[in-house]
Coordinates of C-alpha atoms in Angstrom, one line a residue:
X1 CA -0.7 -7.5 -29.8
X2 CA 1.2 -4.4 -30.9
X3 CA 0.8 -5.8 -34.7
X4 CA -3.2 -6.1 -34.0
X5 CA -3.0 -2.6 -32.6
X6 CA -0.9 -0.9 -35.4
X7 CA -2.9 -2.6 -38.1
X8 CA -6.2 -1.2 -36.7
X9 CA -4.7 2.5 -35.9
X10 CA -6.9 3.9 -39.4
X11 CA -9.6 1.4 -39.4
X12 CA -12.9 3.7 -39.2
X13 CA -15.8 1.1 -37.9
X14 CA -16.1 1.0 -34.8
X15 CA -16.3 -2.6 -34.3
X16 CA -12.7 -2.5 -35.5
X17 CA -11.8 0.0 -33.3
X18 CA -13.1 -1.5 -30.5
X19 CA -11.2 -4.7 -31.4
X20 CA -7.8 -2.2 -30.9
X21 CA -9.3 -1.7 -27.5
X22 CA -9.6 -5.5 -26.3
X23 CA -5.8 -5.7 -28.1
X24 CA -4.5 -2.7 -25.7
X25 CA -6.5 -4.2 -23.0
X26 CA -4.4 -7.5 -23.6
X27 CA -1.0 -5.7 -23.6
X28 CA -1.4 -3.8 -20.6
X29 CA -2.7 -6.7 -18.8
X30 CA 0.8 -8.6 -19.8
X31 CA 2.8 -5.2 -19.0
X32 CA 0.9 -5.7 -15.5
X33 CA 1.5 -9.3 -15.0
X34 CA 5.3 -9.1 -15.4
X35 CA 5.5 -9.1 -19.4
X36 CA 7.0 -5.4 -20.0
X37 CA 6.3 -3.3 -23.2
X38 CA 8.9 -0.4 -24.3
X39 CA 8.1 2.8 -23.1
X40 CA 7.4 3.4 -26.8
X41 CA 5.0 1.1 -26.8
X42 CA 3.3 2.0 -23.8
X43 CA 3.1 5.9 -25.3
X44 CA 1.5 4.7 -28.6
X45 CA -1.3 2.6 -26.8
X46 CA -2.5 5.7 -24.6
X47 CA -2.7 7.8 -27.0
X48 CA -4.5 5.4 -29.4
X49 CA -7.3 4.6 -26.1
X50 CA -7.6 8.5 -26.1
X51 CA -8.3 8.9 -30.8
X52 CA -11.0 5.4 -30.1
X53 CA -12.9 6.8 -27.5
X54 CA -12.8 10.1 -29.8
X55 CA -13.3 8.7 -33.4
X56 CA -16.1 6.1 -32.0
X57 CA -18.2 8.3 -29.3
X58 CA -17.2 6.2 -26.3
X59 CA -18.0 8.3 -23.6
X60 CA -19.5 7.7 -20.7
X61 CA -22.2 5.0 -20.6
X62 CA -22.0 4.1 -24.3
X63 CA -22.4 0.6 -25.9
X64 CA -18.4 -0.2 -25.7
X65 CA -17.5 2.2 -22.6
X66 CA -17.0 -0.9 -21.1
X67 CA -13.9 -1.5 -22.7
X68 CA -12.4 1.9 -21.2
X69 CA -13.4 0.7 -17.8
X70 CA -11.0 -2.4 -17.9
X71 CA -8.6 -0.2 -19.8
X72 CA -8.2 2.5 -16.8
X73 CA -9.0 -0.2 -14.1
X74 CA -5.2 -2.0 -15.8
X75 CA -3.7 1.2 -16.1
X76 CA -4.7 2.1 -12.4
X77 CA -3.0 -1.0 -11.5
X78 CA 0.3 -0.2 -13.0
X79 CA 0.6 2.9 -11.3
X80 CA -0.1 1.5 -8.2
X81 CA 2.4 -1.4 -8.5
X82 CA 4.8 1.5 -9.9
X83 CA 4.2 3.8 -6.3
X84 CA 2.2 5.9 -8.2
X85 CA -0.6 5.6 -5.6
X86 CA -3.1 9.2 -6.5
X87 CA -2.3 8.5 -10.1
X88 CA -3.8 4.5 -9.4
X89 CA -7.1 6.3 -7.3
X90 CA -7.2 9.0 -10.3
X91 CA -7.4 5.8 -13.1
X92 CA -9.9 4.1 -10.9
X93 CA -12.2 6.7 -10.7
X94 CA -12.1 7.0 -14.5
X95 CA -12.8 3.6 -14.6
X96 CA -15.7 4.2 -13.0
X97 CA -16.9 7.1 -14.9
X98 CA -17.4 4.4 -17.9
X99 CA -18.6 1.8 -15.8
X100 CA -22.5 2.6 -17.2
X101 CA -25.2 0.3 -15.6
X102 CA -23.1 -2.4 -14.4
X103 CA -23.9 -5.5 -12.0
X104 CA -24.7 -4.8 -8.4
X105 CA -21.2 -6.8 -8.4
X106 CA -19.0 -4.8 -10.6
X107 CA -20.1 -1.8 -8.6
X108 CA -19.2 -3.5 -5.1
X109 CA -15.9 -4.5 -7.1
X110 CA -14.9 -1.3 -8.6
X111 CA -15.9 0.3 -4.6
X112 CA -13.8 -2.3 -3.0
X113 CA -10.8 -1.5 -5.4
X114 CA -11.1 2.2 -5.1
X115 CA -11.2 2.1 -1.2
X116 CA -7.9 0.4 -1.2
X117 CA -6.0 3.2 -3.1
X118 CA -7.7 5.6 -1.1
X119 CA -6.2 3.4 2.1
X120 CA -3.0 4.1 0.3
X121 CA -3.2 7.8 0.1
X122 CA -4.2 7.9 3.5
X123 CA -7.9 8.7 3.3
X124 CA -8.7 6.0 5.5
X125 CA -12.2 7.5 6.5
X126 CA -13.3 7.5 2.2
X127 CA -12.0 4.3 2.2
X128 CA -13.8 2.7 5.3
X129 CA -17.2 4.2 3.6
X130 CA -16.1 2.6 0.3
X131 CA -15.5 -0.8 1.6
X132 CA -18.4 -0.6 3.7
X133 CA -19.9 -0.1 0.1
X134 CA -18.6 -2.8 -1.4
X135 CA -19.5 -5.2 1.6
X136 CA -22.9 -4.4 1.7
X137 CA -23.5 -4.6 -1.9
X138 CA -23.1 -8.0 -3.4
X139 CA -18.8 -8.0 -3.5
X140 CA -17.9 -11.2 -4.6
X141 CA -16.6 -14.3 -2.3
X142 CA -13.2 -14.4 -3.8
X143 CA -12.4 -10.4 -2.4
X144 CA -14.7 -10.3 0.6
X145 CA -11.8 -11.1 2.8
X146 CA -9.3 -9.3 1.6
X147 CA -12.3 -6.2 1.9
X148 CA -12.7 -7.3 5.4
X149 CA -9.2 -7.4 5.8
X150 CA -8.4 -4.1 4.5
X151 CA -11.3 -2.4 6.7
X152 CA -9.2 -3.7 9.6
X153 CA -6.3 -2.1 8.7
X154 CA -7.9 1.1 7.8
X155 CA -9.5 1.2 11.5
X156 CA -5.8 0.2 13.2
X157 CA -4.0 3.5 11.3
X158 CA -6.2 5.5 11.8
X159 CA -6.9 5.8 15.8
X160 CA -10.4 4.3 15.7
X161 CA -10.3 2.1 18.4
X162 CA -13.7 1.5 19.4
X163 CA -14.3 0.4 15.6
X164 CA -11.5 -1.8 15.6
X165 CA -12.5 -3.8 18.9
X166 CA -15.9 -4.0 17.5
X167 CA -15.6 -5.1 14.1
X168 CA -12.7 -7.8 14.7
X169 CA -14.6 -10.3 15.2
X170 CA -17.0 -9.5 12.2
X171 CA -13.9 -9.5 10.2
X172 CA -12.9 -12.9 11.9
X173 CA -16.2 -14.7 11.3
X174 CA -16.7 -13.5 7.9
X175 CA -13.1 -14.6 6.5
X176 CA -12.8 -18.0 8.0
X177 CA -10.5 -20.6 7.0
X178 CA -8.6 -18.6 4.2
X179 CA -5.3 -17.5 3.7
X180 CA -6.6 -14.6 4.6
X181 CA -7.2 -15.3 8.4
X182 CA -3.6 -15.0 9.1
X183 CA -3.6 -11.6 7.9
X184 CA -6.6 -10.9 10.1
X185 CA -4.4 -12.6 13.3
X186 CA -1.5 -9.8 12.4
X187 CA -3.7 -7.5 12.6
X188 CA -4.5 -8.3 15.8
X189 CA -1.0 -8.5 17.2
X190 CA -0.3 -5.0 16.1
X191 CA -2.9 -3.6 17.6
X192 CA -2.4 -5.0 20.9
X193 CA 1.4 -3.5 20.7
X194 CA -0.5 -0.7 19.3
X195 CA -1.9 0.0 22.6
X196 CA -0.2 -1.9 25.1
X197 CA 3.8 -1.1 24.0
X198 CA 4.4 -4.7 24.8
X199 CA 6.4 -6.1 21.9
X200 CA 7.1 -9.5 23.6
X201 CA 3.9 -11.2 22.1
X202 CA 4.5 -10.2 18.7
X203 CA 8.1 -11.5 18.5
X204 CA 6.5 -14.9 20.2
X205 CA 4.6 -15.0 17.4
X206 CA 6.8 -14.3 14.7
X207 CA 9.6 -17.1 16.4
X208 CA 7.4 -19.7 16.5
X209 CA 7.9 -21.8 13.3
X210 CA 5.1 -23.7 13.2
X211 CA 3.0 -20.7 12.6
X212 CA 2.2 -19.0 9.5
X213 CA 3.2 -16.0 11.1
X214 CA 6.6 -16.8 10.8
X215 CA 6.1 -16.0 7.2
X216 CA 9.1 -13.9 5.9
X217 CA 6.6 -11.2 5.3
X218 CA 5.6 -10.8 8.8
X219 CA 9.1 -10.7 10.0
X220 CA 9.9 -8.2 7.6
X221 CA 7.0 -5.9 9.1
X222 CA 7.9 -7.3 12.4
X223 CA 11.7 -5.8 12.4
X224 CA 10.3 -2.3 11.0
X225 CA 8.0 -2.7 14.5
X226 CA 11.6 -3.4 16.5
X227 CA 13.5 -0.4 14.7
X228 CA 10.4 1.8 15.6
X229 CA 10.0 1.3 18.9
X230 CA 11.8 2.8 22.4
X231 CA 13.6 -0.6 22.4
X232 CA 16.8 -1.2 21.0
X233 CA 16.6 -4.6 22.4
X234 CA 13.2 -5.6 20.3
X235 CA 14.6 -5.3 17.4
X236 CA 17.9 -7.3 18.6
X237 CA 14.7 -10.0 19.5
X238 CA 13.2 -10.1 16.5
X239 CA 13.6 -13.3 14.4
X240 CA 16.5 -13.0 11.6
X241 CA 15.6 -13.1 7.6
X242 CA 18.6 -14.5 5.7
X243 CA 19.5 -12.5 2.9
X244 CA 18.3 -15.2 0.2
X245 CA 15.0 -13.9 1.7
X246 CA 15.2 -10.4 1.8
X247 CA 16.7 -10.9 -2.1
X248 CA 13.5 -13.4 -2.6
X249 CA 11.5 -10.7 -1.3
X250 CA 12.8 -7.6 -2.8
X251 CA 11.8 -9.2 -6.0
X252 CA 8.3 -8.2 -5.6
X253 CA 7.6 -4.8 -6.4
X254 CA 5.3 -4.3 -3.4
X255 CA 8.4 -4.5 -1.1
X256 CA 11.2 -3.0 -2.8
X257 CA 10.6 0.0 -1.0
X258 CA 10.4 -1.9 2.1
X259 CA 13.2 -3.4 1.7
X260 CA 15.0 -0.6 0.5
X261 CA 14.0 1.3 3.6
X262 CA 15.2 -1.6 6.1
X263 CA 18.4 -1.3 4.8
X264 CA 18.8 1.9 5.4
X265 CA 17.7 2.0 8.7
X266 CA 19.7 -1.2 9.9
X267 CA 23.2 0.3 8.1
X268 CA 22.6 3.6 9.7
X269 CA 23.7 2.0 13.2
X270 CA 26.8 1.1 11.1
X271 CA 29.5 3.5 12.4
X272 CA 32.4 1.9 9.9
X273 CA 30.6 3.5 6.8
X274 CA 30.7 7.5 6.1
X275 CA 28.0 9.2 8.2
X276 CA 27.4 11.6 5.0
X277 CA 26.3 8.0 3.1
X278 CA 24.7 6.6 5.6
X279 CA 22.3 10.1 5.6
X280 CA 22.4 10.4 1.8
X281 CA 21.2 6.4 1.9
X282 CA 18.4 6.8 4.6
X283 CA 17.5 10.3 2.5
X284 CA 16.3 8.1 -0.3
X285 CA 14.8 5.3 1.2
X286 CA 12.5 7.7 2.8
X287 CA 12.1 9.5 -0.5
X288 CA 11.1 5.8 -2.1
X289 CA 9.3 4.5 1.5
X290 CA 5.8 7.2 -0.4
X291 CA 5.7 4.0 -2.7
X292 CA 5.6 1.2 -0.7
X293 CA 2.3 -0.7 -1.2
X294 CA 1.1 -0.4 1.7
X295 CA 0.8 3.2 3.8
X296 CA 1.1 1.1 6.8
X297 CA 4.7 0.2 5.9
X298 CA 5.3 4.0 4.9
X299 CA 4.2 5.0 8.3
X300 CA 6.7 2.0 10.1
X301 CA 9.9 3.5 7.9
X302 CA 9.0 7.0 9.2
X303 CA 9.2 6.0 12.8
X304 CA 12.3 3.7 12.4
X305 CA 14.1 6.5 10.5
X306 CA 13.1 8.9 13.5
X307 CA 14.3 6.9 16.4
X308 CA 17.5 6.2 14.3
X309 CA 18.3 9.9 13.7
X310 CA 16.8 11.1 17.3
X311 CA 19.6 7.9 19.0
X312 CA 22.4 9.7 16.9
X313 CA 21.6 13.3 17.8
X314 CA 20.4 14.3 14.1
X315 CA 18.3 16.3 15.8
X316 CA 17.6 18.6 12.3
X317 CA 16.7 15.6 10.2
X318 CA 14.7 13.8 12.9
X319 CA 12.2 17.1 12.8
X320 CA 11.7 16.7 9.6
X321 CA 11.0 12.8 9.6
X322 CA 8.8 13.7 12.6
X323 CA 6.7 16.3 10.8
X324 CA 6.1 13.2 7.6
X325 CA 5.1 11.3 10.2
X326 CA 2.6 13.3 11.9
X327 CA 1.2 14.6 8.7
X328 CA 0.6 11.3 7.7
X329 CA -1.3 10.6 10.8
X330 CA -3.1 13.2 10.8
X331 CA -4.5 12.4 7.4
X332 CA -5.5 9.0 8.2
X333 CA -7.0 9.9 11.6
X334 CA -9.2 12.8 10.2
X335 CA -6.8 14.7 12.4
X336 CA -7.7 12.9 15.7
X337 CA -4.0 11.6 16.5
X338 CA -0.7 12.6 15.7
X339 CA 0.4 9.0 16.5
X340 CA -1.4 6.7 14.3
X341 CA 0.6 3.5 15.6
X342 CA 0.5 4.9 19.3
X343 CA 4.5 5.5 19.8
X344 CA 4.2 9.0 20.4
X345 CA 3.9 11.6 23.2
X346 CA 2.6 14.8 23.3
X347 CA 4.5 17.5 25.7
X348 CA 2.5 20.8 25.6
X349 CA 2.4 21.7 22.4
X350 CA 5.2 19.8 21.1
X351 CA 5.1 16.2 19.7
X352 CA 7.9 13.6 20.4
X353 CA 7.9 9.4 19.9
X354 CA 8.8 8.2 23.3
X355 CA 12.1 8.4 24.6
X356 CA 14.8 6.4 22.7
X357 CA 16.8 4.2 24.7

């Protein structure tokens, strides 16, 4: 691709130049996909989609503005599998910009895509209204679930209860037999722990090995649940991963933050190791935990990381972890709750997660 690219850097048609566009297009696709160009490389392509849309008038709406709509739609992808979740939103919504008179479809797509990274930056009430959008007009079959799914989500973090009762069993009828009905069934099982503080069904779930939920995944989320909560005996219940898995699963750049952040949290009930390190170590996880995929996970590392600090008397840091985490739910609530994942209770005018055992 990069020979395609540099050979059309001076052509002046613009048919040419649009060819360097489909050629970028192609190399940030593989740079997505797991096929890595230099930094270099990476440099010289943006720059060159900024002199084509320049040199050949594609702004927005134009004959080839299409090509700049895939072009920011891959690069909003990178940045989001990088952590860099407003800098994804900010690439989507110039995506969209180009977008012109598209299908009714690529319009549902392009809402449906931008609701999840607003999910992810914690506008959970933008991103209900975009996938609401995207539902309701014409979003294909092969992401309807996942928008369904993601709706769910973004009405469990965000202390809309009412909404969630109401549209789970939309959100069950409309996915079906897919992969995707698991996720849905999660979903489920974290809300009712959510609001019943019962974690005993959830690790049910998670031990019983003829369910999909026994997934690694959901374990994974399932021990972030156990280090969060006012038991220290739920997370000593929770089924085991092995650490082939966690290795298997750190792999994946949408849980090397996770994973990172587990660590950090387990090893910081490790008295043989320094208690500086073991501070300096959970420091960064937390620092890392703003890219996780999914805000959901950022929000479980934050409450883990409290009840840690709070059970050794680090009173000073387990302020500040406290006033992440009630930012954070504040901004997905619209303000309405402190407590997103309903762990939390409010003294006068103080806020405190319940008391750690």
């Amino acid at each position: 691709c990069m020979v395609h690219i540099n050979a059309g850097v001076d052509k002046k048609c613009p048919i040419d130049q649009a060819r360097v566009l489909i050629y970028i297009n192609h190399a940030l696709l593989c740079h997505e996909r797991g096929e890595p160009v230099s930094a270099t490389a990476m440099k010289l392509m943006l720059r060159l989609v900024n002199l084509v849309a320049l040199a050949n008038g594609l702004k927005e709406r134009s004959k080839f503005s299409f090509l700049l709509t895939d072009t920011h739609g891959i690069l909003s992808q990178i940045a989001r599998r990088n952590g860099e979740h407003f800098e994804a939103a900010w690439e989507m919504l110039c995506g969209i910009e180009h977008l012109g008179d598209g299908s009714a479809a690529q319009e549902a797509f392009f809402s449906y895509s931008q609701g999840i990274r607003q999910l992810r930056i914690g506008n959970a009430h933008r991103a209900i209204k975009l996938l609401d959008v995207a539902l309701a007009g014409g979003l294909d079959a092969t992401h309807r679930p996942r928008a369904h799914y993601t709706k769910l989500l973004a009405l469990r973090i965000s202390s809309r209860a009412s909404d969630f009762a109401s549209f789970l069993p939309e959100a069950k009828l409309a996915v079906g037999n897919t992969p995707t009905t698991t996720d849905i069934a999660w979903q489920e099982i974290c809300w009712e722990l959510q609001t019943s503080h019962n974690m005993k069904p959830m690790i049910a779930a998670l031990k019983d090995t003829a369910s999909p939920l026994h997934n690694v995944y959901y374990r994974l989320e399932g021990c972030l649940w156990g280090l969060a909560t006012n038991s220290k005996s739920n997370y000593a219940t929770c089924p085991p991963i092995s650490r082939d898995e966690l290795a298997l699963v750190a792999k994946s750049p949408a849980f090397v933050a996770v994973c990172k952040g587990l660590a950090a949290i387990e090893n910081f009930y490790d008295h043989r190791a320094p208690q500086e390190k073991r501070l300096q170590a959970l420091g960064a996880a937390l620092v890392a935990a703003r890219r996780c995929f999914g805000v959901e996970f950022e929000l479980l590392l934050l409450a883990g990381a409290w009840r840690a600090l709070i059970r050794h008397r680090k009173t000073g840091f387990a302020d500040l972890v406290l006033d992440e985490y009630i930012t954070l739910s504040r901004r997905l609530s619209d303000g309405r709750s402190d407590d997103v994942l309903g762990m939390a209770r409010i003294v006068g005018e103080k806020t405190t997660l319940n008391k750690a055992s």
